[in-house]
XYZ file of C-alpha atoms in Angstrom:
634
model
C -5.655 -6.880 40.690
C -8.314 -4.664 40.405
C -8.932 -3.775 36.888
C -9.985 0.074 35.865
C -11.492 0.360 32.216
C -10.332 3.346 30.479
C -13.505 3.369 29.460
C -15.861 2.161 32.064
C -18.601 -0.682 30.011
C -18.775 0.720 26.758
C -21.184 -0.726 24.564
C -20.126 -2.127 21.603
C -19.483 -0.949 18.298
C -18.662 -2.778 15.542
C -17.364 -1.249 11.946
C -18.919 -1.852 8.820
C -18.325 -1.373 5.162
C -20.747 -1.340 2.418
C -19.166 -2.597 -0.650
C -20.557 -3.556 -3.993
C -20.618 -2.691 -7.517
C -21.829 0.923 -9.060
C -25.547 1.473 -9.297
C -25.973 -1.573 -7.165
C -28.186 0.010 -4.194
C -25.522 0.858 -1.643
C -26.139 4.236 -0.718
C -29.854 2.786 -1.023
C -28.923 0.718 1.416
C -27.130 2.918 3.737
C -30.207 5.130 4.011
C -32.792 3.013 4.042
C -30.847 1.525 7.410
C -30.726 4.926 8.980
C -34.366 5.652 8.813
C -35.131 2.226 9.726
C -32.864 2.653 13.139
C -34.331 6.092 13.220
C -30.914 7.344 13.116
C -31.679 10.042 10.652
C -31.033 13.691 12.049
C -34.660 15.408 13.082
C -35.877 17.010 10.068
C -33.971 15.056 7.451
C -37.306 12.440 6.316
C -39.198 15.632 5.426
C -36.408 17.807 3.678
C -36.088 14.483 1.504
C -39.721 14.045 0.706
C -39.874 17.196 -0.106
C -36.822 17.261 -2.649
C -38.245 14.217 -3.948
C -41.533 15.971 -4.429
C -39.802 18.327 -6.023
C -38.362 16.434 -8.623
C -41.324 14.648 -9.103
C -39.635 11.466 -7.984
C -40.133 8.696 -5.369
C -38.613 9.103 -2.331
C -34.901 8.656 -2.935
C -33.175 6.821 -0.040
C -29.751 7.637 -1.719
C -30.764 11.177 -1.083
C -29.555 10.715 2.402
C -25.902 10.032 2.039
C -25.850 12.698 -0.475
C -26.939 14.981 1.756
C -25.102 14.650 4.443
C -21.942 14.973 1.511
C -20.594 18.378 0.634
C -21.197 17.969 -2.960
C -22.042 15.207 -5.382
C -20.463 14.223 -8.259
C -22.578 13.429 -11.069
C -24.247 10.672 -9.507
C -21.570 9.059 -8.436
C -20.720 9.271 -4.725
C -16.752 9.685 -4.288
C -16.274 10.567 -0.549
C -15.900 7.882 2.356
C -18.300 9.063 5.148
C -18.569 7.042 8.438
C -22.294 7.273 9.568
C -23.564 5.847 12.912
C -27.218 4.064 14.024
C -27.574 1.561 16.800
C -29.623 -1.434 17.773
C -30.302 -2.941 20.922
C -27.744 -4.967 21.108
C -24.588 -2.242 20.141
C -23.586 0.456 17.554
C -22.529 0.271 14.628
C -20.080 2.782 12.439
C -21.109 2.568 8.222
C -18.062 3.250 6.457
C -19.453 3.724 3.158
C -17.406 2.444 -0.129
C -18.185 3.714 -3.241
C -18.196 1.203 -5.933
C -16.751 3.035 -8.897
C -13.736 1.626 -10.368
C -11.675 4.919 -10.116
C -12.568 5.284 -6.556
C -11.024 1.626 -5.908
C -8.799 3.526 -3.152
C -11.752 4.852 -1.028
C -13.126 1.189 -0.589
C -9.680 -0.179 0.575
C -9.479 2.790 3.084
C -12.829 2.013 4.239
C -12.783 -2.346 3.931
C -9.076 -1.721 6.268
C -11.291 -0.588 9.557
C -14.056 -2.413 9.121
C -15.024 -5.365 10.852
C -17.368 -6.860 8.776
C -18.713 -6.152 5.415
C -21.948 -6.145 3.691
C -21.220 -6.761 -0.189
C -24.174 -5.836 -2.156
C -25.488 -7.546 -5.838
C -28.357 -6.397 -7.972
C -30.659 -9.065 -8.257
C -31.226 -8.386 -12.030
C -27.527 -7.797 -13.099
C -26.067 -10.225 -10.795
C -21.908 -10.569 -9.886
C -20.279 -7.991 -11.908
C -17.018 -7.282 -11.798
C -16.748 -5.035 -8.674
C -18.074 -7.303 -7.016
C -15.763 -10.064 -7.258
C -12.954 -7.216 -7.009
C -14.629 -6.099 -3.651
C -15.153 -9.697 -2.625
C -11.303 -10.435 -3.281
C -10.288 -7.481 -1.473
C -12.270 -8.092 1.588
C -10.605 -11.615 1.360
C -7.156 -9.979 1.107
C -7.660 -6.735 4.030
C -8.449 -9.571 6.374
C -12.740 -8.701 6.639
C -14.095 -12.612 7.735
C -17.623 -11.754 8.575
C -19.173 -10.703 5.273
C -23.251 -10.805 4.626
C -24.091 -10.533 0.862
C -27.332 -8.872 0.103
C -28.772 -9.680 -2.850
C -30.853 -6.251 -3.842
C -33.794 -5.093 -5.722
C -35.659 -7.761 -5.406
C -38.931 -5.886 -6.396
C -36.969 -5.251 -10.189
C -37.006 -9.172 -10.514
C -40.812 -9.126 -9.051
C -39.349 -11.077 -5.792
C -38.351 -13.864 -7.621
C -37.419 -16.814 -5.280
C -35.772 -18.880 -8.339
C -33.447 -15.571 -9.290
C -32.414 -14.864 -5.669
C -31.205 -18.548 -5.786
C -29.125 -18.024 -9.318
C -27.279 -15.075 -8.061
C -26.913 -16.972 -4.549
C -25.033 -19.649 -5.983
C -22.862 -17.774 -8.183
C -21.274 -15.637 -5.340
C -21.294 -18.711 -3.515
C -18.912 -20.232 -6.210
C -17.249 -16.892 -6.494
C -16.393 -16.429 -2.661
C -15.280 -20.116 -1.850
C -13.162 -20.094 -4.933
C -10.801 -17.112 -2.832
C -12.173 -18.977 1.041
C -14.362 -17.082 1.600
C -17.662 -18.563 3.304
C -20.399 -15.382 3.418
C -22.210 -15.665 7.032
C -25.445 -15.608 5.063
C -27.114 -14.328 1.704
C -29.996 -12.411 1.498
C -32.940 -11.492 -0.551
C -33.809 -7.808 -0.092
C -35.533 -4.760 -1.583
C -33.527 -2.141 0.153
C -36.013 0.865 -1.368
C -39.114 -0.532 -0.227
C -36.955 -2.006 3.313
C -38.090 -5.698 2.494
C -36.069 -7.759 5.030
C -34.290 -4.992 6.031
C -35.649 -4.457 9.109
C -37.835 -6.602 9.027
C -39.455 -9.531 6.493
C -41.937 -8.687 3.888
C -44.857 -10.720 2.544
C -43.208 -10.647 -0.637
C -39.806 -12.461 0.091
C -41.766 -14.676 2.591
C -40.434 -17.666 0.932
C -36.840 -16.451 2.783
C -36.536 -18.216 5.799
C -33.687 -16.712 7.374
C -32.947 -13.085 9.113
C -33.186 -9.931 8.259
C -30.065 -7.649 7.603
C -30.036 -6.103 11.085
C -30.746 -9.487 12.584
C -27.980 -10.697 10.809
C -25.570 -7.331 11.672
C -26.514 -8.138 15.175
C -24.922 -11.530 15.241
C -21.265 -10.379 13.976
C -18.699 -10.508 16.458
C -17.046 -7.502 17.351
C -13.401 -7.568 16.337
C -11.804 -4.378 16.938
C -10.475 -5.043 19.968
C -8.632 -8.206 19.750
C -7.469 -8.575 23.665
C -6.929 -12.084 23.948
C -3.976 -11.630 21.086
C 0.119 -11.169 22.031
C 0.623 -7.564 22.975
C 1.285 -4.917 20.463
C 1.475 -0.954 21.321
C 3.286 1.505 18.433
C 4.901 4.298 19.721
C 2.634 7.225 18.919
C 4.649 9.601 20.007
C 6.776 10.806 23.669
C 5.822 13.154 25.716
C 7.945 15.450 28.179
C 5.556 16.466 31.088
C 6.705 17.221 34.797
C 10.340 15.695 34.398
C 8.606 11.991 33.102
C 8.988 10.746 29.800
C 5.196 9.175 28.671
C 5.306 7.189 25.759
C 1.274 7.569 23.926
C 0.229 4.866 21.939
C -2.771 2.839 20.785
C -3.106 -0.847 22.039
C -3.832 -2.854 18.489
C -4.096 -6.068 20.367
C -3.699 -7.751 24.048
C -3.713 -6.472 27.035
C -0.744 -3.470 28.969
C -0.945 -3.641 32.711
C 1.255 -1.167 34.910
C 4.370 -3.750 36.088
C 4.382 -5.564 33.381
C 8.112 -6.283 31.350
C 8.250 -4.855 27.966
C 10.168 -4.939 24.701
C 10.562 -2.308 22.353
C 11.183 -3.434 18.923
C 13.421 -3.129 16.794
C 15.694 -1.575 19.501
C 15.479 -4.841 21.327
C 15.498 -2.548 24.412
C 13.541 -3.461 27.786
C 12.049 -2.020 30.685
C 9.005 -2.252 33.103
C 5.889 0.104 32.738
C 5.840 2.205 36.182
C 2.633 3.529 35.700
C -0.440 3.978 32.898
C -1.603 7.692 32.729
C -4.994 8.795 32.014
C -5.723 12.873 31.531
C -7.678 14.303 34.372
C -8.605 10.386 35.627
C -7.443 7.950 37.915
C -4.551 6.263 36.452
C -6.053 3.033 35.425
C -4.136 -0.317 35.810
C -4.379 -1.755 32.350
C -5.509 -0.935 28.757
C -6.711 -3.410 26.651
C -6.465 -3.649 22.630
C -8.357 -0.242 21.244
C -7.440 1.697 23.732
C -5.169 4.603 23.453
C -3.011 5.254 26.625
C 0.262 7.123 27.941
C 3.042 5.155 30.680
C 5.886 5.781 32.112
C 8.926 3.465 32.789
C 10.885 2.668 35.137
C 14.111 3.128 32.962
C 14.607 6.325 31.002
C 15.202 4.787 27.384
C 15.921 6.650 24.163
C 12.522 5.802 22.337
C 10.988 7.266 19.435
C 8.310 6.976 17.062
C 7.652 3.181 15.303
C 9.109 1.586 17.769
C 6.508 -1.751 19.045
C 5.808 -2.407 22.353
C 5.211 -6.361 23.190
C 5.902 -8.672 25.816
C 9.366 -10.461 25.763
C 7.762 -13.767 25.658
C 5.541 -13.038 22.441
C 7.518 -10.732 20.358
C 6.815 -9.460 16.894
C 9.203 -10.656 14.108
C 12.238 -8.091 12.597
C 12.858 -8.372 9.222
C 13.800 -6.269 6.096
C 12.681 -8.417 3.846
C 9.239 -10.337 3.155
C 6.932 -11.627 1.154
C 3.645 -9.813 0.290
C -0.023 -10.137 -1.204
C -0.581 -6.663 -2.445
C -3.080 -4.569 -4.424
C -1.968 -2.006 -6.462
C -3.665 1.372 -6.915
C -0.452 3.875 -8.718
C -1.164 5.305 -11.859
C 1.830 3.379 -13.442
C 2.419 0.104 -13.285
C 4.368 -1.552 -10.276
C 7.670 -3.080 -11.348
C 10.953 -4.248 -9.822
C 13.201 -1.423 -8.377
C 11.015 0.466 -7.761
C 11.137 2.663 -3.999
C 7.881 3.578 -2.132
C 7.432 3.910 1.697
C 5.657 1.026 3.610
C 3.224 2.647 6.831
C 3.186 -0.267 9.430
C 1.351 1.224 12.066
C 3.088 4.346 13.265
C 6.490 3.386 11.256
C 7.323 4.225 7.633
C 10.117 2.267 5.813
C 11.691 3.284 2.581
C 10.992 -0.095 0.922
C 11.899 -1.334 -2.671
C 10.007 -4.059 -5.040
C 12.438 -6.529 -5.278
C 9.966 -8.991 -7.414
C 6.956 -9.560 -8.935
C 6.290 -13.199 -8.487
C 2.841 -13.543 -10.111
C -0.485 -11.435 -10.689
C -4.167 -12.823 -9.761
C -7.015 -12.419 -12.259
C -10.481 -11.068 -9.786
C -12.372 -12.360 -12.105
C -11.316 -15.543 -13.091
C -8.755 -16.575 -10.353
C -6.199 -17.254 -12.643
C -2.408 -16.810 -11.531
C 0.313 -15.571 -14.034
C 3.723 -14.977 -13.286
C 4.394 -11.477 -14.136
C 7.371 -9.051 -14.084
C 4.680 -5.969 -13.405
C 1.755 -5.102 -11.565
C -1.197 -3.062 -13.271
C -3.198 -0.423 -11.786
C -5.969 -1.728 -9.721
C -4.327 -5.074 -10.017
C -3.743 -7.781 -7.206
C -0.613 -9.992 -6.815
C 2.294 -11.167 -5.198
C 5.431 -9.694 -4.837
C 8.478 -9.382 -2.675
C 9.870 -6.242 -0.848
C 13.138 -4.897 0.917
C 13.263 -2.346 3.059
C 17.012 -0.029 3.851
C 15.925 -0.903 7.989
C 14.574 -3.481 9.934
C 11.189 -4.073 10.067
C 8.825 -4.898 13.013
C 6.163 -7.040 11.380
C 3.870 -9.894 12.096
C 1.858 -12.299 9.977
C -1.206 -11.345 8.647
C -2.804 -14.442 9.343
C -1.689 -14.245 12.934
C -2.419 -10.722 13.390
C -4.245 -8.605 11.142
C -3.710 -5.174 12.518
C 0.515 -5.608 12.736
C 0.714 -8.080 9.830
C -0.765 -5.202 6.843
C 0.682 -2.589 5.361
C -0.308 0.418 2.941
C 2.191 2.070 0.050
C 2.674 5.322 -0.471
C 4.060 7.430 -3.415
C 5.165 10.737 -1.553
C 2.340 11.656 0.695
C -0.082 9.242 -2.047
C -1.760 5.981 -1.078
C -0.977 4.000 -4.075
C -1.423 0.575 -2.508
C -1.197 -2.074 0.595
C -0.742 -6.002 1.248
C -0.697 -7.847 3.165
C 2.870 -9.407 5.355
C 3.935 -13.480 4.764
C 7.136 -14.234 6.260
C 7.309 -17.899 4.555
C 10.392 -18.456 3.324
C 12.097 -15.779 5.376
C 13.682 -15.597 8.860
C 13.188 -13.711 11.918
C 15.787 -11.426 12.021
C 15.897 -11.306 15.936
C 17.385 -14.429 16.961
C 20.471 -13.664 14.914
C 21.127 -10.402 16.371
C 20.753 -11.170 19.896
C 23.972 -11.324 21.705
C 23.914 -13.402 24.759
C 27.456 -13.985 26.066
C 28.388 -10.955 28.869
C 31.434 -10.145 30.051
C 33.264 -10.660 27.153
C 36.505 -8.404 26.456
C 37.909 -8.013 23.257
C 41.669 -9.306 23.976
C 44.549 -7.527 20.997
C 46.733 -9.573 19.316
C 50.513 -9.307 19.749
C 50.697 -9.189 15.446
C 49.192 -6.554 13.686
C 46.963 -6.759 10.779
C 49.953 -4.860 8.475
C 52.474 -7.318 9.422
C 50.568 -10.538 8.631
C 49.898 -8.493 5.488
C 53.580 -7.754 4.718
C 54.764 -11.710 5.264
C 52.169 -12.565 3.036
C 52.456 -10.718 0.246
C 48.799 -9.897 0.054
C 45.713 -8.594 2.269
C 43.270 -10.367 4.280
C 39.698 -11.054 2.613
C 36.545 -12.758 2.611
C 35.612 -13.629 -1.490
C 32.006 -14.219 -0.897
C 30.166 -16.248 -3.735
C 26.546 -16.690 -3.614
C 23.849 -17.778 -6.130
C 21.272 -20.354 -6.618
C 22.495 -24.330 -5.998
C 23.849 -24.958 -9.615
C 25.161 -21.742 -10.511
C 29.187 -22.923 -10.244
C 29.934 -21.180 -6.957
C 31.526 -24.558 -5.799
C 33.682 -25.253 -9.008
C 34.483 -21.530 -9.001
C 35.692 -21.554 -5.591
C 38.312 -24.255 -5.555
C 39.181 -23.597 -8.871
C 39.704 -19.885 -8.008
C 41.574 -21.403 -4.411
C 44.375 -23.581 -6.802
C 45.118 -19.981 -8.997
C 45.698 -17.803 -5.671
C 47.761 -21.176 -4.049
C 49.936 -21.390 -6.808
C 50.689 -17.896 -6.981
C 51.743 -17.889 -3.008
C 48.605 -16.531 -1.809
C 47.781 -17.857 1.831
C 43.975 -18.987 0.359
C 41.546 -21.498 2.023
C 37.680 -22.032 0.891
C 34.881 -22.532 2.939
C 32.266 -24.639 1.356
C 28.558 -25.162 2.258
C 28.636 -29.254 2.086
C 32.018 -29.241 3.987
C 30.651 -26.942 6.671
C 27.676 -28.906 7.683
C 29.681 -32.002 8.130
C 31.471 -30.336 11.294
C 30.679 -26.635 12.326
C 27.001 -26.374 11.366
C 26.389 -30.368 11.346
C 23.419 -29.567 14.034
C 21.817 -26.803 11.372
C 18.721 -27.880 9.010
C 17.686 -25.646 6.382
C 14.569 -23.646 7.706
C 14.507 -20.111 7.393
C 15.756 -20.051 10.680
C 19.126 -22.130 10.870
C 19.740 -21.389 7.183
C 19.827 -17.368 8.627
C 22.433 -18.866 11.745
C 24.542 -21.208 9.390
C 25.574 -18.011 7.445
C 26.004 -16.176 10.297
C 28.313 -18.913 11.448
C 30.053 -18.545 8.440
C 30.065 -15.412 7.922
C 31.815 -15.050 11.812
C 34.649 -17.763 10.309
C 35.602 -16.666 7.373
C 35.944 -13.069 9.016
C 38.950 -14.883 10.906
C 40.655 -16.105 8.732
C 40.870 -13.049 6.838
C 41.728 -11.038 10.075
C 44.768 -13.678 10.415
C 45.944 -12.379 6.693
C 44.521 -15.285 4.352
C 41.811 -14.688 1.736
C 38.823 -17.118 2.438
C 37.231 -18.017 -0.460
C 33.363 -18.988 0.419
C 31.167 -21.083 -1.426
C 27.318 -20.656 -0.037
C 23.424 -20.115 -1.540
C 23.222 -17.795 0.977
C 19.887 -16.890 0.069
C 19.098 -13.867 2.029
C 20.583 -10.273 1.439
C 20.148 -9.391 5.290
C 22.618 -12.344 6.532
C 24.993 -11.641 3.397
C 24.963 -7.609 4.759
C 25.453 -9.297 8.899
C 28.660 -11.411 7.236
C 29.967 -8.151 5.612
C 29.841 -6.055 8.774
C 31.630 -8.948 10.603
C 34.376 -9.352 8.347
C 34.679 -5.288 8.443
C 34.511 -4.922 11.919
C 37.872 -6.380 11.809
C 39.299 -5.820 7.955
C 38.026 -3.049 6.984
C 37.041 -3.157 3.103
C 38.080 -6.570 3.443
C 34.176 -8.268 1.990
C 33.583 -8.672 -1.466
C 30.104 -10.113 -2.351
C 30.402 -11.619 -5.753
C 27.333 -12.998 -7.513
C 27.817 -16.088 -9.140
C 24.344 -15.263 -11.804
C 23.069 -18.130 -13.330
C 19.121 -18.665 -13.681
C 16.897 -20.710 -12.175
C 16.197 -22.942 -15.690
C 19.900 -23.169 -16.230
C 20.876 -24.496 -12.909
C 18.023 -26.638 -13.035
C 19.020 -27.715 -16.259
C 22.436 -28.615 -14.502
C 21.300 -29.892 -11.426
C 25.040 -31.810 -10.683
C 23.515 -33.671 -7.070
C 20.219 -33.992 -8.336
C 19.092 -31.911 -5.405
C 16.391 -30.145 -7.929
C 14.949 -33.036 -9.053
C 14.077 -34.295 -5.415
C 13.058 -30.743 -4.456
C 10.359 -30.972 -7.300
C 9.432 -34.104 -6.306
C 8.811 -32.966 -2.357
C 11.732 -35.136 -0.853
C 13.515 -31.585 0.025
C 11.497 -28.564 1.438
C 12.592 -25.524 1.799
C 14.588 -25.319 -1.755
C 15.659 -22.031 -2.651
C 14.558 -21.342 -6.308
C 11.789 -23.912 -5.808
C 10.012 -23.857 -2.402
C 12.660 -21.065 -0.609
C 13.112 -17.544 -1.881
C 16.333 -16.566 -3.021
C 17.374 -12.727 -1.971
C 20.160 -11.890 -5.178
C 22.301 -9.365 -4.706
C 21.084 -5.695 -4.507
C 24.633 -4.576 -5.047
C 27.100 -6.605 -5.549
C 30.826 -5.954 -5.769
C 31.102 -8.170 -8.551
C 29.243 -10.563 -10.798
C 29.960 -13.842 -12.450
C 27.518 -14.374 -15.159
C 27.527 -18.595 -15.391
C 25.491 -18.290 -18.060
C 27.621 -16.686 -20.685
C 30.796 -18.050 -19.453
C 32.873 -21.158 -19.205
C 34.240 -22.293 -15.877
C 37.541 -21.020 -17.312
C 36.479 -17.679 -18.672
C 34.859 -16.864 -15.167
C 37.420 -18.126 -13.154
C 40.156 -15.623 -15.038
C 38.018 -12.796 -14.384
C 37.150 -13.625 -10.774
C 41.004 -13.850 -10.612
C 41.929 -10.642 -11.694
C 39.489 -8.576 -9.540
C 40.800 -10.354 -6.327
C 44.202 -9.396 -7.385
C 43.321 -5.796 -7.409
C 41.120 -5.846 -4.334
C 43.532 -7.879 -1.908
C 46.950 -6.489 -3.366
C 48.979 -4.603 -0.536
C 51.978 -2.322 -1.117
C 53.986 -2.422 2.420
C 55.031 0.687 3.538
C 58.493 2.029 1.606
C 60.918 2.329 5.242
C 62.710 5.687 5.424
């Protein structure tokens, strides 16, 4: 196959942000680069040697970012500009970052394009604390190739002994969050020593000079080799064809190839890539925006992911994140923001707050709230499935940004550890399958037994009484005629789900297992009484639908609430004790998340009550929910 560039050998260009601490030298820097890659505008050198002259200064190489700036703001540069200069070997995009700790927002805007950062330190004050915030949040947007410049030099008279104190200490800094800088580097950025070029007075540095150094990042922006991933821009209608328009984030689209849209889980194969006013080209590689056309006329719209079948993203509406928080308030459970993946926003919710992270130190708390301009790790929900990946996978897919209304208040990054892909358990495979109707209704089961059909579903952490509940709660309803059976997690994996472990994965298809059973047995007229962790809301929500889809109202999540300390305290098989001492992975509470209940129809609190207490009051509600009145005859 011949392959047609939509754009035919481009040189390369490769994004970079300029972090670093206020009054450290980085608009110094920025300028200093631009005259030294003669990539300031004709006329610009004089009209700043003469404002210099002027104010009866030196020339000012922050003068040049300041100028090309609508305004300044009292010396402190708030705007993000991108500014462009070339060498040889490719171009190169300066997103500038100011370092100001109330402009935090404009360097994560700026550090989420980039491909590689320069962080800059004052030779005479050192790391402050921007710049380990900086460093941390390169770390966290995903930037790898990061060159520190260690600046002003000439304040600390070129001091070979100094560059090596600061050297170290970012060293320590930067491996402390794995971070390994691609090199450190003495320079003078307002005199250009090793900028360009070396200088006589830093010839005790051996190594390269910034652009040297620039020159040998890699170019990461368009990440072809990577599984394919295309979000739905938008769809246009032109001559009777449908053309979906979308940028390629990573791999490779070529016209014939068999897609997947997620999280429609619908398929098709491309027809044809479009190109305005061009020869259509046969494929598009990552960076590259593009229109096609199918060969199947599918509903589509907006936020839906294109991939190949074989290498699919993950659906979820739950996960676990590393986020930084920017809001003006602090960040706290229940709260609802929108999550912008790509071209898709999700009404999201912060379900937890599992710990914060100290910049400066390192140090991890647990916390119940996130500060402003604070870092940590939390857990969020969203109403809809999600198309994600993992950030450490892929970068582009796998982070996210928050928004408050129409305000970026923050962004993290996606880990799905602990948590299932939803798209294995809502794939249906079986076809030609017809839904056969019994020869008993639902009303007259109902009317023999004296009660409705239901699923009493009982979740909570291992520990929490779900168990003793659930057969206690079975011997009430049996002795009172009810038709009742339970369905326990222990009994279940010795015959239905004996091939299941407890991964993410086949914990997700045990429920769902379940979940299908005990929907059964309430469609036959019994109440099944279910005793299971069931650790994640999503499969809890996919075992409600089934049991509605044939008793309507017929699910009643109950939360069996006991915490973690208590059942730990408990522990009746000893199952926490070997979790904390590694023999069991995958623990919920200890190394498996554990989704409570967002809503719950009811709620046992184990830790106020006695088995007894809690088993009279789980009594009476399922009386009132499963109680049926037949029909008075005429």
């Amino acid at each position: 196959m011949t392959h047609t560039s939509l754009n035919p050998a481009p040189r390369e260009l490769l994004k970079l942000v300029v972090v670093g601490h206020v009054d450290h030298g980085k608009s110094t820097l920025v300028g200093r680069l631009l005259y030294d890659t003669d990539a300031l505008p004709e006329g610009k050198l004089e009209e700043l040697q003469a404002v210099s002259a002027k104010r009866g200064m030196a020339l000012e190489w922050s003068f040049v970012l300041d100028s090309f700036q609508a305004e300044r703001d009292q010396a402190v540069t708030i705007d993000t500009t991108q500014i462009r200069f070339k060498t040889d070997r490719r171009d190169y995009v300066i997103i500038d970052a100011p370092g100001h700790r109330e402009f935090l927002k404009n360097m994560v805007s700026g550090a989420a394009e980039a491909d590689a950062a320069i962080l800059v330190i004052d030779a005479a004050e050192g790391v402050r604390e921007q710049s380990r915030r900086h460093g941390y949040l390169l770390h966290l947007l995903g930037v790898r190739q990061v060159a520190v410049v260690v600046n002003k030099m000439d304040l600390v008279d070129h001091d070979q002994s100094r560059f090596a104190e600061v050297a170290q200490e970012v060293t320590d800094y930067l491996a402390g969050i794995g971070v390994e800088p691609a090199a450190i580097l003495p320079i003078a950025a307002r005199e250009g020593a090793n900028v360009a070029a070396s200088s006589p007075e830093l010839a005790w540095f051996n190594g390269p000079s910034l652009l040297d150094m620039l020159d040998r990042f890699q170019s990461v922006t368009r990440p072809s080799l990577q599984p394919l991933r295309l979000p739905i821009q938008d769809v246009y209608h032109f001559d009777e064809r449908r053309i979906l328009v979308g940028r390629v984030e990573s791999g490779v689209l070529r016209a014939g190839d068999t897609v997947l849209f997620s999280p429609s889980n619908k398929t098709a194969r491309v027809r044809s890539l479009e190109a305005w006013n061009a020869e259509p080209p046969l494929e598009a590689h990552a960076g590259h925006s593009v229109g096609l056309t199918l060969e199947e006329q599918l509903f589509l719209e907006r936020g839906e992911v294109m991939s190949h079948e074989e290498r699919p993203p993950q659906l979820t509406n739950v996960f676990k994140t590393t986020l930084f928080w920017l809001g003006h308030g602090a960040l706290e459970p229940g709260q609802k923001l929108t999550a912008k993946l790509g071209t898709a926003r999700y009404a999201v919710e912060v379900v937890a707050i599992e710990q914060t992270i100290d910049t400066d130190s390192l140090e991890r708390r647990s916390g119940e709230a996130l500060q402003r301009n604070g870092i940590g790790e939390a857990v969020l929900r969203s109403r809809a499935l999600m198309v994600v990946d993992e950030a450490q996978t892929l970068p582009h897919s796998g982070r996210f940004v928050l928004l408050d209304g129409l305000d970026l208040v923050g962004g993290g990054l996606i880990s799905m550890e602990g948590y299932p892909d939803q798209r294995s358990v809502m794939q249906v495979r079986a076809s030609n399958v017809f839904s056969v109707e019994h020869g008993v209704s639902r009303e007259e089961r109902w009317a023999r037994s004296g009660h409705k059909g239901g699923v009493i579903w009982l979740t909570g952490l291992s520990g929490a009484g779900k168990s003793t509940l659930a057969m206690a709660l079975e011997r009430l309803l049996f002795e009172r005629g009810y038709q009742v059976y339970v369905l326990d997690g222990d009994n279940v994996r010795r015959g239905l789900n004996a091939n299941l472990g407890f991964s993410p994965k086949d914990r997700a298809e045990n429920i769902r297992r379940v979940g299908e059973a005990a929907a059964l047995f309430a469609d036959s007229g019994a109440v099944c009484i279910t005793a299971f962790i069931s650790p994640y809301q999503s499969d809890r929500d996919r075992a409600r639908a089934a049991t509605e889809r044939l008793v309507p109202g017929g699910f009643h999540e109950i939360h069996v609430a006991a915490d973690l300390a208590t059942c730990e305290q408990r522990d009746p098989k000893g199952l926490y004790k070997k979790a904390r001492a590694g023999e069991i992975a995958d623990f919920t509470g200890v190394s498996a998340p554990y989704d409570p209940p967002s809503n719950p129809d009811f709620v046992v609190d184990t830790n106020a009550l006695s088995i007894e207490d809690g088993v009279a009051e789980l009594l009476e509600f399922c009386r009132s929910r499963i109680a049926f009145d037949p029909p008075k005859s005429n």
